[in-house]
Short mmCIF file of C-alpha atoms in Angstrom, two decimals:
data_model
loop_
_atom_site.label_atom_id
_atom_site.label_comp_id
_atom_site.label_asym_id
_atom_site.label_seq_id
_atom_site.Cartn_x
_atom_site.Cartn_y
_atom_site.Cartn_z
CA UNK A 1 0.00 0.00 0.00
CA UNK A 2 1.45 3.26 -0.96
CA UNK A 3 0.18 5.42 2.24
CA UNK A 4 1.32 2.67 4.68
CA UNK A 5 4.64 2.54 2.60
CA UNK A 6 4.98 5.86 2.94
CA UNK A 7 4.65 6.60 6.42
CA UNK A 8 7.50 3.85 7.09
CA UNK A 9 10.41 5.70 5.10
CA UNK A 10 12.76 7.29 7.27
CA UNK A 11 11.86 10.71 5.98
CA UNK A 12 9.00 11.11 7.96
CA UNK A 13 10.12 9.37 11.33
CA UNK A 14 8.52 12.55 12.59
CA UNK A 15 5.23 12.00 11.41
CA UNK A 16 5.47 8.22 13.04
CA UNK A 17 6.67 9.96 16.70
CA UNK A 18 3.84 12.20 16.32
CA UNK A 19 1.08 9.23 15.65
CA UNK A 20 2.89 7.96 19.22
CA UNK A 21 2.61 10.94 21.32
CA UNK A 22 -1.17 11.27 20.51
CA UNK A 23 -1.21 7.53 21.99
CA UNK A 24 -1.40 5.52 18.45
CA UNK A 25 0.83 2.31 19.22
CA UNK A 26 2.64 0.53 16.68
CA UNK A 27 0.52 -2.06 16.64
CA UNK A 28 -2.30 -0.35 16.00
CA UNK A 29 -0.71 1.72 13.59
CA UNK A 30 -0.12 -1.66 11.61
CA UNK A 31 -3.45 -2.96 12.64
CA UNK A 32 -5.21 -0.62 10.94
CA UNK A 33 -2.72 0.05 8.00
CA UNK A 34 -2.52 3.45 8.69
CA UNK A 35 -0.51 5.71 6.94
CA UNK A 36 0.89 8.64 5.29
CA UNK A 37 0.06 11.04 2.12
CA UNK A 38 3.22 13.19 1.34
CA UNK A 39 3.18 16.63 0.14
CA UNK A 40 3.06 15.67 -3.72
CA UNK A 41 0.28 16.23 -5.93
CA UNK A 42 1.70 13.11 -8.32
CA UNK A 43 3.29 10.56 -5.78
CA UNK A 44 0.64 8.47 -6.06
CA UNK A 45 0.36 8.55 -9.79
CA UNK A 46 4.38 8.62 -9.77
CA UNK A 47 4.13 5.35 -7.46
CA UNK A 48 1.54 3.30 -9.36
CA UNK A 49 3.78 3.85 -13.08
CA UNK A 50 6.80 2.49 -10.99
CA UNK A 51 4.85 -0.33 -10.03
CA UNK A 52 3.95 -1.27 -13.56
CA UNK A 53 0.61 0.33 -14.33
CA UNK A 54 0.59 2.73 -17.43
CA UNK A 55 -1.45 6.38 -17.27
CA UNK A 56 -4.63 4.96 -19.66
CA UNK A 57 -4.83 1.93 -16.54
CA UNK A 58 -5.24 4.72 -14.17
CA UNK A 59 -7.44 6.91 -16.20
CA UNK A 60 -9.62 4.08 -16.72
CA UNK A 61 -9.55 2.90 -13.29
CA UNK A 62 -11.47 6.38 -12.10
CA UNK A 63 -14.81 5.22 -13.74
#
């Protein structure tokens, strides 16, 4: 999953210390797959091509 991939780069070890002081536990944090949108209006998009899909698979995929 790209949000729960996302929150467990070392980038944003922040973000995962801040989840923890408002009393999320890791295991909950995995539980419920929780994770992390970055600041990037194509990272998904950017994520999905990497992954093999092509830009007409997406496109159709919104219908």
């Amino acid at each position: 999953n790209f949000y729960v991939k996302n929150l467990y780069s070392e980038n944003v070890a922040h973000i995962r210390r801040y989840l923890n002081s408002r009393g999320f536990k890791s295991t909950t944090i995995k539980q419920f797959e929780l994770g992390y949108a970055p600041n990037r209006w194509d990272g998904l998009t950017n994520y999905a091509i990497k992954s093999g899909f092509n830009v007409n698979e997406l496109l159709q995929s919104r219908q």
